Coordinates of C-alpha atoms in Angstrom, one line a residue:
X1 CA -18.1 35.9 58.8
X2 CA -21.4 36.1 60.0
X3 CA -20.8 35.5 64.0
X4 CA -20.7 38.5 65.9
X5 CA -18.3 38.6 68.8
X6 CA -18.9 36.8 71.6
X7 CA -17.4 36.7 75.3
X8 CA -17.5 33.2 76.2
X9 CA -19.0 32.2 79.8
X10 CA -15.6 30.8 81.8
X11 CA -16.6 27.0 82.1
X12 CA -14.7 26.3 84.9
X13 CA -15.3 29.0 87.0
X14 CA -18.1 29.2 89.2
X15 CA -20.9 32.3 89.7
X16 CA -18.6 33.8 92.4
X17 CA -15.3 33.3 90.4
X18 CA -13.8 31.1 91.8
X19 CA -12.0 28.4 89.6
X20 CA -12.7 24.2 89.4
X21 CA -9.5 22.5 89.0
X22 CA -10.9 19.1 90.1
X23 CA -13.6 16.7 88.6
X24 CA -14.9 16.5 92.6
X25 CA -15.6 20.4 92.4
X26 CA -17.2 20.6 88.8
X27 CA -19.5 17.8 90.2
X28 CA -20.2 18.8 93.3
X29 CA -20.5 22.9 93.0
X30 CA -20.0 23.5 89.0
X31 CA -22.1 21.2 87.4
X32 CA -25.3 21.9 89.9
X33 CA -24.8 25.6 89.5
X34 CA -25.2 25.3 85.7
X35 CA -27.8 22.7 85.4
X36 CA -29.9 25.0 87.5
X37 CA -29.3 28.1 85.5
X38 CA -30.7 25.8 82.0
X39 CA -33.4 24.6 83.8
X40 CA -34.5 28.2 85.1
X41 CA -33.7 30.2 82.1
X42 CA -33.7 28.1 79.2
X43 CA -35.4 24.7 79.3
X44 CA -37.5 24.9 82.6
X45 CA -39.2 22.0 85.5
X46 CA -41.3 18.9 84.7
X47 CA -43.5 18.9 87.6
X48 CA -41.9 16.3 90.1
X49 CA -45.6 14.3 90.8
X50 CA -45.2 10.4 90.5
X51 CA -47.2 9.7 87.5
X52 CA -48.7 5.7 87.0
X53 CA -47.1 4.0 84.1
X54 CA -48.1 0.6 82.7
X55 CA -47.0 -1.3 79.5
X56 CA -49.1 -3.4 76.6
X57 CA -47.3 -5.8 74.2
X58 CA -49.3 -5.2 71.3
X59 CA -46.9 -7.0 68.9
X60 CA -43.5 -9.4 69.4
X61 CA -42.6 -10.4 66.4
X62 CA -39.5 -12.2 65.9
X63 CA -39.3 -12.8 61.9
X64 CA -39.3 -8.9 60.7
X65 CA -36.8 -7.6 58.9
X66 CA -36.3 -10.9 56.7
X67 CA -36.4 -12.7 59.7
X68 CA -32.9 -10.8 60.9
X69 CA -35.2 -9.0 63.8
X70 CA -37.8 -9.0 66.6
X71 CA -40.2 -6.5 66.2
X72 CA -41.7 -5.2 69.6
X73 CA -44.7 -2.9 69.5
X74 CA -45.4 -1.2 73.3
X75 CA -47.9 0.8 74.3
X76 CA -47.2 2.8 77.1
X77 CA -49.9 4.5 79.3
X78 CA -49.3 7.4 81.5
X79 CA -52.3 8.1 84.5
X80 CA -52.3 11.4 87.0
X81 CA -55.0 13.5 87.8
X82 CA -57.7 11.4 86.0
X83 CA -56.1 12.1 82.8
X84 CA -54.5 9.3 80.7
X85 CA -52.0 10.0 77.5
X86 CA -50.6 7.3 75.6
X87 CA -47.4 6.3 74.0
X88 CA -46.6 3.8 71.5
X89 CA -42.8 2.5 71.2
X90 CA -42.0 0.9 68.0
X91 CA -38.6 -1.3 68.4
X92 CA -36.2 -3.6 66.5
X93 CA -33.6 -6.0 68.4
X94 CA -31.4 -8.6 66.2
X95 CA -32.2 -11.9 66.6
X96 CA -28.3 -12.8 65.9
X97 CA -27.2 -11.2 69.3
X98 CA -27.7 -13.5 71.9
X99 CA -27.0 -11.4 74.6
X100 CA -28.8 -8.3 75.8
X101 CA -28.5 -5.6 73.5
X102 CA -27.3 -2.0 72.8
X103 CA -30.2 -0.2 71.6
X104 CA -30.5 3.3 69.6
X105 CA -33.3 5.6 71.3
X106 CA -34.4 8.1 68.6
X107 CA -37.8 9.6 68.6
X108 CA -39.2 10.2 64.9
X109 CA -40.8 13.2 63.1
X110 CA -44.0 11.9 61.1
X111 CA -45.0 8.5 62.9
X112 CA -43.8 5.0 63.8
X113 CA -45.3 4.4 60.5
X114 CA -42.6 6.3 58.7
X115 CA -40.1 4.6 59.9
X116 CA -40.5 1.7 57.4
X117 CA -41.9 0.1 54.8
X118 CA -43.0 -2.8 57.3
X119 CA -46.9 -3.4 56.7
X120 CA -47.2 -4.3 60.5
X121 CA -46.0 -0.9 62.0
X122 CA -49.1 0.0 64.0
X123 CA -49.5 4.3 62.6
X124 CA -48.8 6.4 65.1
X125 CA -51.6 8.4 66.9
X126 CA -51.2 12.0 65.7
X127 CA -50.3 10.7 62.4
X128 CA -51.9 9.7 59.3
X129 CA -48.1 9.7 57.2
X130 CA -47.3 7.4 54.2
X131 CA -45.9 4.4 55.6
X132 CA -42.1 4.2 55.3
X133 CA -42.4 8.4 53.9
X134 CA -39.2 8.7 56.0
X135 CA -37.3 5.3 55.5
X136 CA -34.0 7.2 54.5
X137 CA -33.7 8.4 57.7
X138 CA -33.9 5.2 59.0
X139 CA -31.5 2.4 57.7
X140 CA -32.7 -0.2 60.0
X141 CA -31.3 -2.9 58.3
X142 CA -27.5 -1.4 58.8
X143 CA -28.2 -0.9 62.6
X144 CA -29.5 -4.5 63.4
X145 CA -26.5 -6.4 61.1
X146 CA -24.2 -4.1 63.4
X147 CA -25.6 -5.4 66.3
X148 CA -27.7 -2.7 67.8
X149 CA -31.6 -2.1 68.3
X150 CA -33.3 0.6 67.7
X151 CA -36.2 2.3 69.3
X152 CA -38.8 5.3 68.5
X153 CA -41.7 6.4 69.2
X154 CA -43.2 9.6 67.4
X155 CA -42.7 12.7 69.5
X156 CA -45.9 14.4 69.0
X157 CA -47.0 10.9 72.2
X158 CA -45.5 13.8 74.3
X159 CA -46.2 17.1 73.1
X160 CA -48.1 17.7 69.6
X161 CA -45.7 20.2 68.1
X162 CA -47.9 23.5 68.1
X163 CA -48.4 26.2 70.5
X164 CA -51.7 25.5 70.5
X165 CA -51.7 21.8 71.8
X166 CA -50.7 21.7 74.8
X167 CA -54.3 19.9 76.3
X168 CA -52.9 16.9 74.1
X169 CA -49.8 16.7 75.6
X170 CA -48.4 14.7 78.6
X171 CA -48.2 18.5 80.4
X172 CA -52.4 18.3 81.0
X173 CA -51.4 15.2 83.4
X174 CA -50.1 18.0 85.7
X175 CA -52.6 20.5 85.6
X176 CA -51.1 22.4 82.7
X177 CA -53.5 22.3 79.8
X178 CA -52.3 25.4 78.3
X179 CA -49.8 27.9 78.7
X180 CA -51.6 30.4 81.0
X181 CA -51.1 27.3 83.3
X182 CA -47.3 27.3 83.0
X183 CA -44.9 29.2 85.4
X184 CA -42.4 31.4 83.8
X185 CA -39.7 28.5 84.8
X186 CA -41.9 25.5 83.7
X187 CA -41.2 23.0 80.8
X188 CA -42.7 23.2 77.7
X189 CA -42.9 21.0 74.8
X190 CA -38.5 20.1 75.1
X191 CA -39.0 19.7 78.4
X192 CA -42.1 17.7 77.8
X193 CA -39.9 15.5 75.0
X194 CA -37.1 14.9 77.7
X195 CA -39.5 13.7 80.0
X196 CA -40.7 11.0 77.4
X197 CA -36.9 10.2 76.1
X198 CA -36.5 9.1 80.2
X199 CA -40.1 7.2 80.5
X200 CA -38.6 5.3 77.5
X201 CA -35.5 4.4 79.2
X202 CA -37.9 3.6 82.2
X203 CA -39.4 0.9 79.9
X204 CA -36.2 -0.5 78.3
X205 CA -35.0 -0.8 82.0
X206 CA -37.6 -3.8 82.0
X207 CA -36.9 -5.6 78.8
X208 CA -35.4 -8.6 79.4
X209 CA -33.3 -8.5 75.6
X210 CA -32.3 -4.5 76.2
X211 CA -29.0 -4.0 77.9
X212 CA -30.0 -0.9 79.4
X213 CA -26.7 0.3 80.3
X214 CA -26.0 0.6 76.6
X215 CA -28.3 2.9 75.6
X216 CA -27.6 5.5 72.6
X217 CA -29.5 8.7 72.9
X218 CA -30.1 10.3 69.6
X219 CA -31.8 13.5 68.3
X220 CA -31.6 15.3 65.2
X221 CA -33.5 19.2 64.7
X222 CA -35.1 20.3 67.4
X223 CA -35.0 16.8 69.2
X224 CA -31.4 17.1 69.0
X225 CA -31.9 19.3 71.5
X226 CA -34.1 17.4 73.4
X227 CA -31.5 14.9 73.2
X228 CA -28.5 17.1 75.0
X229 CA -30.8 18.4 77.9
X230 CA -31.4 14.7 78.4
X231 CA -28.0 13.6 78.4
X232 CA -27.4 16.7 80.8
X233 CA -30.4 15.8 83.0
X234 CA -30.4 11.8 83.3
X235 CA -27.4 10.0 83.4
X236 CA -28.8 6.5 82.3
X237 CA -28.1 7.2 79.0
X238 CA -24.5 5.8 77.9
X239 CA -24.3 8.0 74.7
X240 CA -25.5 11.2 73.9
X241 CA -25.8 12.2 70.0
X242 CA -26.8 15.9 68.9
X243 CA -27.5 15.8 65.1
X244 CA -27.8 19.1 64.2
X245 CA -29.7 21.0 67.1
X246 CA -27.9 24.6 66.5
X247 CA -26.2 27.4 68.3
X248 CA -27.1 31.2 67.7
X249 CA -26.8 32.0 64.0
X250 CA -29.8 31.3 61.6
X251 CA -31.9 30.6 64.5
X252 CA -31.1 33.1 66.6
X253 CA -32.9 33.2 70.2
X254 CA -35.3 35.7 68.8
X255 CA -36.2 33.8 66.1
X256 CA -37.0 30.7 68.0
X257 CA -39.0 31.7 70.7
X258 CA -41.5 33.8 68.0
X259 CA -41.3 30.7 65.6
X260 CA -42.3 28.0 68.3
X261 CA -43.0 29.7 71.8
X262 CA -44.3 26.3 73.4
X263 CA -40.8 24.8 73.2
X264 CA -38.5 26.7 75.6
X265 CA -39.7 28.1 79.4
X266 CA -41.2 31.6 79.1
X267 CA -37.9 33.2 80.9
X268 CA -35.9 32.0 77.9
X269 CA -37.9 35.1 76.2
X270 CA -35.8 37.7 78.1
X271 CA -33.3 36.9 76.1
X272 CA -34.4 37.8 72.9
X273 CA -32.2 39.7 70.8
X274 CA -30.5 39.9 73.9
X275 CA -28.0 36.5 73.2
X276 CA -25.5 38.2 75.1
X277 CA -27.2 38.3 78.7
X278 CA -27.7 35.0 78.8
X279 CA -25.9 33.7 81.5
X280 CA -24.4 30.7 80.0
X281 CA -23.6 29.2 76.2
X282 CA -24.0 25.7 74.8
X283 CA -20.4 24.8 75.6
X284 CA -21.7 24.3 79.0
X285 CA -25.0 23.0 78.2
X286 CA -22.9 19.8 76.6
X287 CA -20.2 20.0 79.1
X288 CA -23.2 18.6 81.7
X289 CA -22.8 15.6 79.5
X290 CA -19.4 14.4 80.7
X291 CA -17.9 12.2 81.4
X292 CA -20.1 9.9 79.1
X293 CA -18.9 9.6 75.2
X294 CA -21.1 12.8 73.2
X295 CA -21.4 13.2 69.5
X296 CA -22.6 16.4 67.7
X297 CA -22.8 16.6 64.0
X298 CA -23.5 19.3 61.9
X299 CA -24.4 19.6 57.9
X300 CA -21.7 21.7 55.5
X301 CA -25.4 23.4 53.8
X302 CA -27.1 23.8 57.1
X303 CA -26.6 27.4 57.5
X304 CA -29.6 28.0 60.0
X305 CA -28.1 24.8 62.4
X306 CA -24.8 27.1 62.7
X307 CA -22.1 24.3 62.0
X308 CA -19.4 26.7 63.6
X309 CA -21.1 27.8 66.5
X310 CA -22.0 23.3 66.9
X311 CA -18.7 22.6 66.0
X312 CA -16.9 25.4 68.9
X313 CA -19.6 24.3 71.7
X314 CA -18.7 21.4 71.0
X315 CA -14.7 22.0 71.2
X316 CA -14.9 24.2 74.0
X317 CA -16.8 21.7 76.4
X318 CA -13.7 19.5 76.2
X319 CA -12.2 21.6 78.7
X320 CA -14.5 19.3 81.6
X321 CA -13.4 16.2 79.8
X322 CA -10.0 16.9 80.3
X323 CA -10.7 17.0 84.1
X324 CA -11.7 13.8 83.9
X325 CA -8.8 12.6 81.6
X326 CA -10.5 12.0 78.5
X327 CA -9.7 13.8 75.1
X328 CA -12.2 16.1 73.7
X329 CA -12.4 17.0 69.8
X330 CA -8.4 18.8 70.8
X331 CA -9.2 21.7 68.3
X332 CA -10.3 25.1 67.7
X333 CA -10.0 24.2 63.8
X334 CA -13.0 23.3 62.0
X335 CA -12.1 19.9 60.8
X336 CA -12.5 18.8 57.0
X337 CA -15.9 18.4 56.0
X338 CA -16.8 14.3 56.2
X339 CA -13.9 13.7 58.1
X340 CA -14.8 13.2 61.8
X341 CA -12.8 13.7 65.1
X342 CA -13.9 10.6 67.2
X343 CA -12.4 11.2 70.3
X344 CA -14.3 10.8 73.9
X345 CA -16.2 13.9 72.2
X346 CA -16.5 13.3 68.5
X347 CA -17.6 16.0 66.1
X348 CA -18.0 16.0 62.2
X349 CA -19.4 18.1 59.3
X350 CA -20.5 16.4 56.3
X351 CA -21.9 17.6 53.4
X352 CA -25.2 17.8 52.1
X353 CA -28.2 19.7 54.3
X354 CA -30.5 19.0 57.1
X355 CA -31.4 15.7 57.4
X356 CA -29.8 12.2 59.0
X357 CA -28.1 10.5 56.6
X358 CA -26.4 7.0 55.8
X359 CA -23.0 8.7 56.4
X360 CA -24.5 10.1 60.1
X361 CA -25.7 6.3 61.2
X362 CA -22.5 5.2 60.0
X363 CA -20.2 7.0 62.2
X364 CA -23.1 6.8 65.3
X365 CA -22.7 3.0 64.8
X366 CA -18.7 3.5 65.0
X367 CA -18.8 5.2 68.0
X368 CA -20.6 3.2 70.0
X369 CA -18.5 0.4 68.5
X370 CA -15.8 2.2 70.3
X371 CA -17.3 2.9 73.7
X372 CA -19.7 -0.2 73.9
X373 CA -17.7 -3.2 72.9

């Protein structure tokens, strides 16, 4: 009852009206048109300089987890400008797959360290978190008997989360140690986090146990929707999963950009209380994601996530799936709540509040049971 009417951008219609009946024209005039208007207006550039990237083993372990797991501890280096900024990727591969393997990319909150209870995790830079504080986020046990890895590294390696840190982050390798240094159309700290999600994928392009063209995207918060302007911007990813990133209602633009200014471009603040001149919606922010298989999930006590306003962006983008001949979610209705639609677009609301639960990984891990083997 509380969303306010809202005229809906036409998806398949381009700037100059005219309409996209075929998946050659979304790609070749439709899709470009919009992922320019994010990029300008809402999430902004990475600077396109070649930065130098090199890769440490600092731990290959292949008895953790009982013995059911290799542990792989990287450290990745970025160099440009004189500047370095480091990385550290923590990953877990079963050891009962003897193929390549489909691996989970999801960055963490509080530190590698979190992750687990394992005494070996080597803490995360910017973090002095209990070990294993957020373990219930992270059933790593359930994801390696299924079959899949999974791979994090803590986000604040990209961009400490704070307007005020932006000489720490990955963005002082291009000559942007603050954000007087930043155009009005240049990426900030989601920006910053997309570039690291694809510097990751970079590196499990090189593992000889990773198949990387099984890669899972996932992002829950505000790296939920890091995770959808990845899956719009780099196509390597095979899955893309939103958990609970939002729409408009709780966090309304407005709110967002006074709440954490460093995380959008400085022309999505045009916009504030001023939803209704934006240009486009999410519907066509997920949309960009197509053809490849895209979860978003939503919590029934999440209020300030919006599940209606997930749940419709979510239905409404299935109109480009259907040019490609997949099914979308195939309903307006807002399913019932723990009950998902798993279609090539899946979509559920469970209950509880904001958080990644057992139920979450459960249904992750059968949908990319259903796309990936």
């Amino acid at each position: 009852s509380k969303i306010p009417p809202y005229p809906l951008p036409a998806l398949l219609k381009t700037s100059d009206g005219r309409e996209i009946t075929t998946v050659q024209q979304w790609e070749q005039i439709r899709r470009p048109e919009l992922l320019s208007v994010f990029t300008e207006q809402v999430y902004g550039k990475m600077p396109a300089d070649k930065v130098d990237v090199s890769y440490k083993k600092l731990d290959d372990n292949h008895s953790a987890v009982n013995g059911s797991a290799t542990r792989k501890q990287i450290e990745i280096t970025f160099s440009h400008n004189g500047i370095e900024r480091k990385a550290l990727l923590l990953m877990y591969l079963p050891n009962h797959v003897k193929t390549k393997v489909p691996v989970f990319l999801h960055f963490n909150f509080q530190g590698n360290q979190t992750v687990s209870s394992d005494p070996d995790i080597i803490p995360s830079q910017y973090s002095d978190r209990p070990r294993g504080n957020q373990a219930s986020r992270w059933p790593v046990e359930k994801i390696i008997d299924a079959g899949y890895g999974l791979a994090t590294i803590h986000y604040f390696d990209f961009f400490p989360d704070s307007k005020d840190r932006y000489a720490e982050s990955i963005l002082a390798l291009f000559g942007h140690p603050s954000e007087g240094d930043i155009p009005a159309d240049g990426g900030q700290a989601i920006a910053a986090w997309a570039w690291g999600y694809s510097r990751v994928m970079d590196y499990l392009e090189t593992d000889w146990q990773v198949d990387a063209s099984k890669i899972i995207l996932m992002g829950h918060s505000r790296l939920g929707k890091t995770s959808l302007w990845v899956g719009a911007t780099d196509p390597r990813f095979a899955i893309v999963i939103s958990n609970e990133s939002g729409r408009q209602v709780g966090e309304t633009v407005n709110r967002i950009n006074h709440a954490f200014p460093h995380w959008f471009c400085k022309n999505f603040r045009r916009y504030n209380k001023k939803e209704g001149e934006l240009p486009i919606d999410q519907h066509e922010l997920l949309a960009l994601i197509a053809p490849r298989p895209l979860y978003v999930a939503s919590a029934e006590e999440d209020r300030w996530s919006d599940p209606k306003g997930e749940f419709l962006s979510t239905a409404y983008a299935g109109e480009v799936y259907k040019l490609y001949g997949m099914k979308g979610l195939e309903t307006t209705t807002m399913p019932t709540v723990n009950m998902p639609i798993m279609n090539r677009v899946a979509y559920h609301n469970r209950t509880g509040v904001h958080d990644v639960t057992d139920f979450d990984w459960e249904n992750y891990i059968k949908f990319a049971d259903k796309w990936l083997k």
